mmCIF file of C-alpha atoms in Angstrom:
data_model
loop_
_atom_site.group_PDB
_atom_site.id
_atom_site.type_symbol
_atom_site.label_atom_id
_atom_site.label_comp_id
_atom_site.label_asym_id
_atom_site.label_seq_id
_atom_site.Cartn_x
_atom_site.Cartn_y
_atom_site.Cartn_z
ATOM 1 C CA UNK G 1 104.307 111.598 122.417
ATOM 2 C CA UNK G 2 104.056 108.019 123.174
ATOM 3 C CA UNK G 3 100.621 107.782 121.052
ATOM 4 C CA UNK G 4 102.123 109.621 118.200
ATOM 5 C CA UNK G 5 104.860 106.942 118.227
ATOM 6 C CA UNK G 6 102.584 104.075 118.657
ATOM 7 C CA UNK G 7 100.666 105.185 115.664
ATOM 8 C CA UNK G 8 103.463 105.375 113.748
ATOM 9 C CA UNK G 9 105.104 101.800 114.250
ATOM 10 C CA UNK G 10 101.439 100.682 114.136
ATOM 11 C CA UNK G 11 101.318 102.034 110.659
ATOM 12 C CA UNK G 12 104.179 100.736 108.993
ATOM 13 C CA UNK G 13 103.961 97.169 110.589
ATOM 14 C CA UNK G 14 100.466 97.219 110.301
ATOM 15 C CA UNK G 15 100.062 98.238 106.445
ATOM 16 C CA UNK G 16 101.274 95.193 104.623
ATOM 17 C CA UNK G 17 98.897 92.904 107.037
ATOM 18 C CA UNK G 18 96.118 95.363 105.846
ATOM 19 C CA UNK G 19 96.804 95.184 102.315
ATOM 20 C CA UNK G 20 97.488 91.286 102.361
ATOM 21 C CA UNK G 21 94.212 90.225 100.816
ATOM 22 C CA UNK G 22 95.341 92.419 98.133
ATOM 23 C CA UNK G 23 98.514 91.354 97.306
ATOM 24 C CA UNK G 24 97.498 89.018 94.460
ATOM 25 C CA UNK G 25 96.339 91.941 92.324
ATOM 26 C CA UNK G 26 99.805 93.989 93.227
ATOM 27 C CA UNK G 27 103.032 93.833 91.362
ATOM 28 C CA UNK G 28 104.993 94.246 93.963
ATOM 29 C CA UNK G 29 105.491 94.907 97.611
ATOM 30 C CA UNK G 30 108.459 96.594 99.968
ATOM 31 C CA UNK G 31 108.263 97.496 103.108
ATOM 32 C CA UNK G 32 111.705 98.453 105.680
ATOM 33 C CA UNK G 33 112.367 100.034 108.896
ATOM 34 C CA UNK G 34 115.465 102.062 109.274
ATOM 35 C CA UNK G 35 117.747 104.915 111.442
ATOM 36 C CA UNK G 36 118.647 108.061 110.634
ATOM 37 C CA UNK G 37 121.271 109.845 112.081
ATOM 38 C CA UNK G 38 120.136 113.665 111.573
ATOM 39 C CA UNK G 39 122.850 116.476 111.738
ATOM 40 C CA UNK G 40 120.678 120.269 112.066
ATOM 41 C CA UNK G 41 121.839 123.394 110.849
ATOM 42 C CA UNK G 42 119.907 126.802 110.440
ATOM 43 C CA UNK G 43 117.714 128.923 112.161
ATOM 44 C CA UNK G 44 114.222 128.915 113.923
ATOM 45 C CA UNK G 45 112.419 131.851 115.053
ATOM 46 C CA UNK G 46 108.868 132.605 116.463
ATOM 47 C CA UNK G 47 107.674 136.253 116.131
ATOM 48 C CA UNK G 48 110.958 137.430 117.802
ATOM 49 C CA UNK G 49 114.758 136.694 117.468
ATOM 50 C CA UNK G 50 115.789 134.369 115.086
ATOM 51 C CA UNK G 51 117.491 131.448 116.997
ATOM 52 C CA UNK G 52 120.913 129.528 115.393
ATOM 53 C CA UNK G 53 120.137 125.470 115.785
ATOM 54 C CA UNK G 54 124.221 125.047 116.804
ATOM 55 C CA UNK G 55 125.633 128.254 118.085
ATOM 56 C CA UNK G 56 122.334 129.262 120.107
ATOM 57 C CA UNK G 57 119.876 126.138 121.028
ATOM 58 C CA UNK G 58 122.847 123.694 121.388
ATOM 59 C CA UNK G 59 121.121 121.229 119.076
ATOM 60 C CA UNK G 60 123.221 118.038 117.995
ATOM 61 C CA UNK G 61 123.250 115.136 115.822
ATOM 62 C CA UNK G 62 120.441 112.087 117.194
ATOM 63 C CA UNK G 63 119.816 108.791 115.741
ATOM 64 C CA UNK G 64 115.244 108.412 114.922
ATOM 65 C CA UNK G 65 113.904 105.263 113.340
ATOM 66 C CA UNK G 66 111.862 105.534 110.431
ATOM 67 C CA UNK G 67 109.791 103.507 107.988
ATOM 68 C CA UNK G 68 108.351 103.115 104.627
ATOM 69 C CA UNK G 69 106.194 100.904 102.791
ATOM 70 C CA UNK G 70 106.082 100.675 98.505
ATOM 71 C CA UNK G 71 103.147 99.191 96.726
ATOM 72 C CA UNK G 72 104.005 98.544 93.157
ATOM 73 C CA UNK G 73 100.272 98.137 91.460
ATOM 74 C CA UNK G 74 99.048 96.473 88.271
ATOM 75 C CA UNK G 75 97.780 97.733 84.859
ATOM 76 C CA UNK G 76 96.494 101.928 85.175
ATOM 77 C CA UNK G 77 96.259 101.967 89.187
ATOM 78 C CA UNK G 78 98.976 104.465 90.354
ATOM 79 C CA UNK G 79 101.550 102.732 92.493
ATOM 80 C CA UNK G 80 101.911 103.954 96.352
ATOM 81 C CA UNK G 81 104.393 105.101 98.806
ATOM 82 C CA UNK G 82 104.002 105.559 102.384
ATOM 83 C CA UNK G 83 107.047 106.842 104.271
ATOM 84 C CA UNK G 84 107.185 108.190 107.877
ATOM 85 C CA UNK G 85 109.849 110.053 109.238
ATOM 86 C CA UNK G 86 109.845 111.045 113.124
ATOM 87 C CA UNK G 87 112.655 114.203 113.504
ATOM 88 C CA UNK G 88 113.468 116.264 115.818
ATOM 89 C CA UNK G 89 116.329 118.146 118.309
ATOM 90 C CA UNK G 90 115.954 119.327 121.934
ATOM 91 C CA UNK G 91 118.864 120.899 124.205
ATOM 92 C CA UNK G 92 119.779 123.110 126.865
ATOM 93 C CA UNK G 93 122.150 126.741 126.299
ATOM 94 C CA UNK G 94 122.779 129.776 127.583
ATOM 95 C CA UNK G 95 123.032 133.478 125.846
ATOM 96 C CA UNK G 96 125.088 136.247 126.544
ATOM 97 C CA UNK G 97 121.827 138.765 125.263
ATOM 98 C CA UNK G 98 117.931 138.298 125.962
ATOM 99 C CA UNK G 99 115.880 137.412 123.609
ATOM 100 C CA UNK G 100 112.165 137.248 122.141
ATOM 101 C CA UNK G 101 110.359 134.337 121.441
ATOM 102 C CA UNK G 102 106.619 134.362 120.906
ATOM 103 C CA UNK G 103 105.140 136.485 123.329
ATOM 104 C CA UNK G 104 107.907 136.350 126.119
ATOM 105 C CA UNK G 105 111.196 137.728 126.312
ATOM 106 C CA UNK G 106 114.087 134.934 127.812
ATOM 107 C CA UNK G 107 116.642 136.842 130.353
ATOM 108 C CA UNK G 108 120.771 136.585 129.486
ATOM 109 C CA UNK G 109 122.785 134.287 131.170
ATOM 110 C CA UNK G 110 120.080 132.323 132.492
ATOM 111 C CA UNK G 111 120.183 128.754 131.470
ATOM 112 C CA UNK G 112 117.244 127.536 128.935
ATOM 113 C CA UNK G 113 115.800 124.698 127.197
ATOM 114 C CA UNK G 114 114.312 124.051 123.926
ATOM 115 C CA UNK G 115 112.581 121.832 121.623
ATOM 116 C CA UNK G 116 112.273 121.578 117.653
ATOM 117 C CA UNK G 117 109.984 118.916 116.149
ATOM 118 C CA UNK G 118 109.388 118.959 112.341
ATOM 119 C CA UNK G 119 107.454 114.850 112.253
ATOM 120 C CA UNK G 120 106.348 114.349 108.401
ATOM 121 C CA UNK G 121 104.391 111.891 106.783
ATOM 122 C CA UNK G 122 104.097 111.515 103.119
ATOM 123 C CA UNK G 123 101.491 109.331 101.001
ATOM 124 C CA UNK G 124 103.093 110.042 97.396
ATOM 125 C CA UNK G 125 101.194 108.460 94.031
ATOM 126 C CA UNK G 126 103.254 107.302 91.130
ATOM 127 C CA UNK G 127 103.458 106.092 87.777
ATOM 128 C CA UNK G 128 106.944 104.290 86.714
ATOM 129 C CA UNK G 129 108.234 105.427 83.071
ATOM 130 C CA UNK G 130 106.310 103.148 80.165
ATOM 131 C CA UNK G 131 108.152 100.450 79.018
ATOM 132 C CA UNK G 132 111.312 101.691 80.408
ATOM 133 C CA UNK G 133 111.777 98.935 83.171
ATOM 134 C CA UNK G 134 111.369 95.848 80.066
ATOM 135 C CA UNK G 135 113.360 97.897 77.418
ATOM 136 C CA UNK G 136 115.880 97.393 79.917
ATOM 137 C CA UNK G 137 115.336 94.176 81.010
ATOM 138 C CA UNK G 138 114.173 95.396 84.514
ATOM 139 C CA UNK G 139 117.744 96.897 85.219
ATOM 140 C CA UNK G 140 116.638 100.471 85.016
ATOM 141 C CA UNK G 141 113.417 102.291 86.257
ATOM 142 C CA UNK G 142 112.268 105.861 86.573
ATOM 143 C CA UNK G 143 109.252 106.471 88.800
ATOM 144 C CA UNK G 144 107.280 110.017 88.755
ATOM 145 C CA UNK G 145 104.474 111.334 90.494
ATOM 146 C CA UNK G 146 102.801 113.670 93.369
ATOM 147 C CA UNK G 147 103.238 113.401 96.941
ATOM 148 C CA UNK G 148 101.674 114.720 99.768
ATOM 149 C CA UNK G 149 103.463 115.554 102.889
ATOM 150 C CA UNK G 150 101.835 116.274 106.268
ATOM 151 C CA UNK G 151 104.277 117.597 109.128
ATOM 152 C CA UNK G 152 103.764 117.867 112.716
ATOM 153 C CA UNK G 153 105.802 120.895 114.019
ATOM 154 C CA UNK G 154 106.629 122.132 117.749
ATOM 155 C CA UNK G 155 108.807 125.116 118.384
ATOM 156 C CA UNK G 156 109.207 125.554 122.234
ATOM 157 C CA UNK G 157 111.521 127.460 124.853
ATOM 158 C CA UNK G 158 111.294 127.119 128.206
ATOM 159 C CA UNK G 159 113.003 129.052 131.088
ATOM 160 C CA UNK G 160 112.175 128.495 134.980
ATOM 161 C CA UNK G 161 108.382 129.357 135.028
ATOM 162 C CA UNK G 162 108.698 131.149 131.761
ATOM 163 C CA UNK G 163 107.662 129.390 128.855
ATOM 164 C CA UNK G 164 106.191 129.825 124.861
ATOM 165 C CA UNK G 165 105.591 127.496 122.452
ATOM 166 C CA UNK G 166 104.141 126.844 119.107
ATOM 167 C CA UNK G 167 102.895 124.155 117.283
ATOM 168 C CA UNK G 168 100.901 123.685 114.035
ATOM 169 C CA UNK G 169 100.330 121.248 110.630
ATOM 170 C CA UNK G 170 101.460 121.947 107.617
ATOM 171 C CA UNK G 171 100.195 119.928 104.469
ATOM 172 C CA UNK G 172 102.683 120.637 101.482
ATOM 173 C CA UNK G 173 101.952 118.854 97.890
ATOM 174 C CA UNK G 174 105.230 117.820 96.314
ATOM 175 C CA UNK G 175 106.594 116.652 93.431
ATOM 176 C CA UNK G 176 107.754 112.595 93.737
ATOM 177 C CA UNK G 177 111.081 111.426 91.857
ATOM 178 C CA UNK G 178 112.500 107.939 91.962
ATOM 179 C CA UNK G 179 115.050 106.398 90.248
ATOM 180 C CA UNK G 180 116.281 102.686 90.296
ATOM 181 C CA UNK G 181 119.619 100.928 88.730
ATOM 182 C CA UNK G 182 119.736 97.022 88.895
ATOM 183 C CA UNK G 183 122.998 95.640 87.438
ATOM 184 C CA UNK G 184 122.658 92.359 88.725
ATOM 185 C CA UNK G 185 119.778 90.617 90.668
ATOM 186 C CA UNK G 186 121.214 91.016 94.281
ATOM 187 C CA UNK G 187 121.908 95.103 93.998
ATOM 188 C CA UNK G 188 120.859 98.028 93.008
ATOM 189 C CA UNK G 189 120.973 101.688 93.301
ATOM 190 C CA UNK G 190 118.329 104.379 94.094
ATOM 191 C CA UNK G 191 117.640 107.947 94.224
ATOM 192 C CA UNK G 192 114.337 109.478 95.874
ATOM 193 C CA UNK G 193 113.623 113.041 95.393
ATOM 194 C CA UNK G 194 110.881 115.181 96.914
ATOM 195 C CA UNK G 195 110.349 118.840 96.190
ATOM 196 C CA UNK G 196 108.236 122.086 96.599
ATOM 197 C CA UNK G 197 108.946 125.609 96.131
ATOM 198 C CA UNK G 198 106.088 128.739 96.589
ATOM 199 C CA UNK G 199 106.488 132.139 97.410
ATOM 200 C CA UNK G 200 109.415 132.540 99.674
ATOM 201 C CA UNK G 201 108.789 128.812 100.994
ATOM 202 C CA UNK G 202 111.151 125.611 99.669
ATOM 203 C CA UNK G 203 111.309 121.928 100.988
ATOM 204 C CA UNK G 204 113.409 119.744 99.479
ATOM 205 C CA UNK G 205 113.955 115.783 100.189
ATOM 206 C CA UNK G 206 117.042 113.589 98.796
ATOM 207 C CA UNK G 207 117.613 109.957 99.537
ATOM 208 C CA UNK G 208 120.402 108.229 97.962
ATOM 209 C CA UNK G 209 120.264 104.630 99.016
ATOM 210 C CA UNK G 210 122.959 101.129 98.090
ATOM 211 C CA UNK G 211 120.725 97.988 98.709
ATOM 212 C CA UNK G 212 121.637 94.063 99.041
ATOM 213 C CA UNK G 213 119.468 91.607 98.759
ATOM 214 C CA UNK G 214 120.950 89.380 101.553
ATOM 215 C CA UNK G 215 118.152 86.304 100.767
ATOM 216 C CA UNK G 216 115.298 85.546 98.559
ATOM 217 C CA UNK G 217 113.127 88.601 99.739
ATOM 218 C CA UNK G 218 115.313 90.588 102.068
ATOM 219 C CA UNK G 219 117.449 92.879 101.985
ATOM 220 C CA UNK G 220 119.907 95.953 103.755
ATOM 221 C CA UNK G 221 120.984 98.859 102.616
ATOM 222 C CA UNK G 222 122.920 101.854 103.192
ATOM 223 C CA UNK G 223 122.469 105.531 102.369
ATOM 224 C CA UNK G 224 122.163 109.040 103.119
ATOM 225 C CA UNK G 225 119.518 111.425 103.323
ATOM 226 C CA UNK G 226 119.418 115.944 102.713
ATOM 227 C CA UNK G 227 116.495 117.410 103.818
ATOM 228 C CA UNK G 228 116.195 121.668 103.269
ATOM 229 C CA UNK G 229 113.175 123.405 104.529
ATOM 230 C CA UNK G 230 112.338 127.063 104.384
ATOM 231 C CA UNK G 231 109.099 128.067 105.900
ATOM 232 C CA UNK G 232 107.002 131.548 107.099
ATOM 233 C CA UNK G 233 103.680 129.957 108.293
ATOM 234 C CA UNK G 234 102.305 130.435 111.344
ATOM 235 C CA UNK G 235 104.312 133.026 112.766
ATOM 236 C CA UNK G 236 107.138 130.373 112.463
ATOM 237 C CA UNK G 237 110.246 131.370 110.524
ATOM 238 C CA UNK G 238 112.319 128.282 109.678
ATOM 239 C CA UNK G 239 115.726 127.549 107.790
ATOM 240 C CA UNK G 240 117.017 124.516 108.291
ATOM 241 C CA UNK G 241 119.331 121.514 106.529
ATOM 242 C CA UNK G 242 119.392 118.322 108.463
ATOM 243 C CA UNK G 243 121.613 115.666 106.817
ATOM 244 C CA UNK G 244 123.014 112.483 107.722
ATOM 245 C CA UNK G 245 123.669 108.686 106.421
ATOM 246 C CA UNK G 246 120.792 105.737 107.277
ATOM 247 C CA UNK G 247 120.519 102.127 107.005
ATOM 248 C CA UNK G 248 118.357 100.065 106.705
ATOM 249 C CA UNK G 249 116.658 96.538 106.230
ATOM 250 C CA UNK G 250 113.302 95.219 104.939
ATOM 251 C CA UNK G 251 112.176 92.588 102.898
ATOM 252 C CA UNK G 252 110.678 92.915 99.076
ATOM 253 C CA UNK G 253 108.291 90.756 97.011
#
């Protein structure tokens, strides 16, 4: 865990220093760190009983960091957007019934805990709408484009020396939405949107975000963030909504 969170802080800090010999041929850079607070509902199961986040596991609302970095490139290179998004529940409950998970059956009335990790990662490639952002005089933009999510799941229950677990990646392409309302200089509006839907499967991704530009380069901003997945891979049967507002600060060139 602590290399997987390492790696993470040592990509979004570490990308713009990458990129800076670069910057003269890019339009634009943003980069911003930011918390979460993630509210679960739904259901998890692994070839057995399927599991209520709340009423069964005991999962609540936690506060997880995330990050982001936005490349804005010149003439026909597509523009870039890194964002990573650590998430994840863990608690301890107790059912009136036994139940299956995996390979093992968990005995009633015997105290258990249990873990649900669902890390994701997208790289998503975009083109803004043509002429749309000098038409309006920069106030209004529309971005479009394909994004590719990685995700790092865990689904685990452990109880005294019994214990099952499983854990896989799933690579989902999606479709990348962005919207952005400037009235005046110092604030704006923006809307993020990613999306998939196959077979019986479904993720969906909204970010709805206020930012201030508090100086020259950097701003805050406030917002809130739906996330819906509904996935059958791996044995893993998933249906979950985790929702909640963020904030967040970062600076823009």
């Amino acid at each position: 865990m602590f290399k997987k969170k390492t790696f993470f802080w040592s990509m979004i800090i570490g990308l713009p220093l990458l990129l800076f010999p670069r910057l003269s041929l890019a339009i634009g850079l943003e980069a911003a760190i930011g918390i979460w607070n993630q509210e679960p509902q739904g259901k998890v199961g692994y070839k057995g009983d399927s599991l209520d986040l709340i009423n069964d596991l005991k999962y609540s609302s936690g506060t997880q960091f995330f990050g982001r970095v936005k490349i804005d490139m010149p003439l026909l290179i597509p523009n870039f957007y890194i964002l990573a998004t650590p998430l994840g529940f863990d608690g301890t409950a107790t059912k009136n019934v036994s139940f299956k998970f995996g390979n093992q059956t968990f005995n009633a009335d015997i105290p258990f805990s249990s873990t649900l990790r669902l890390d994701h990662y997208d790289l998503a490639l975009f083109y803004g709408v043509p002429f749309l952002k000098q038409a309006t005089l920069g106030k209004i933009n529309i971005d479009g484009g394909l994004n590719m999510r990685v995700m790092d799941i865990k689904a685990g229950i452990t109880q005294g020396g019994n214990s099952e677990a499983r854990s896989f990646y799933l690579v989902m392409p999606m479709v990348y939405l962005g919207f952005q309302v400037k009235p005046v200089d110092f604030f704006s509006l923006e809307g993020e949107v990613r999306v998939v839907a196959y077979n019986s499967n479904h993720h969906y991704d909204l970010i709805g975000r206020v930012k201030y530009k508090i100086f020259d380069f950097i701003f805050v901003s406030a917002g809130y963030r739906y996330e819906e997945i509904a996935i059958d891979q791996s044995d893993v049967k998933l249906d979950s909504r985790v929702s909640g507002p963020l904030l967040e600060a970062g600076f823009q060139f």
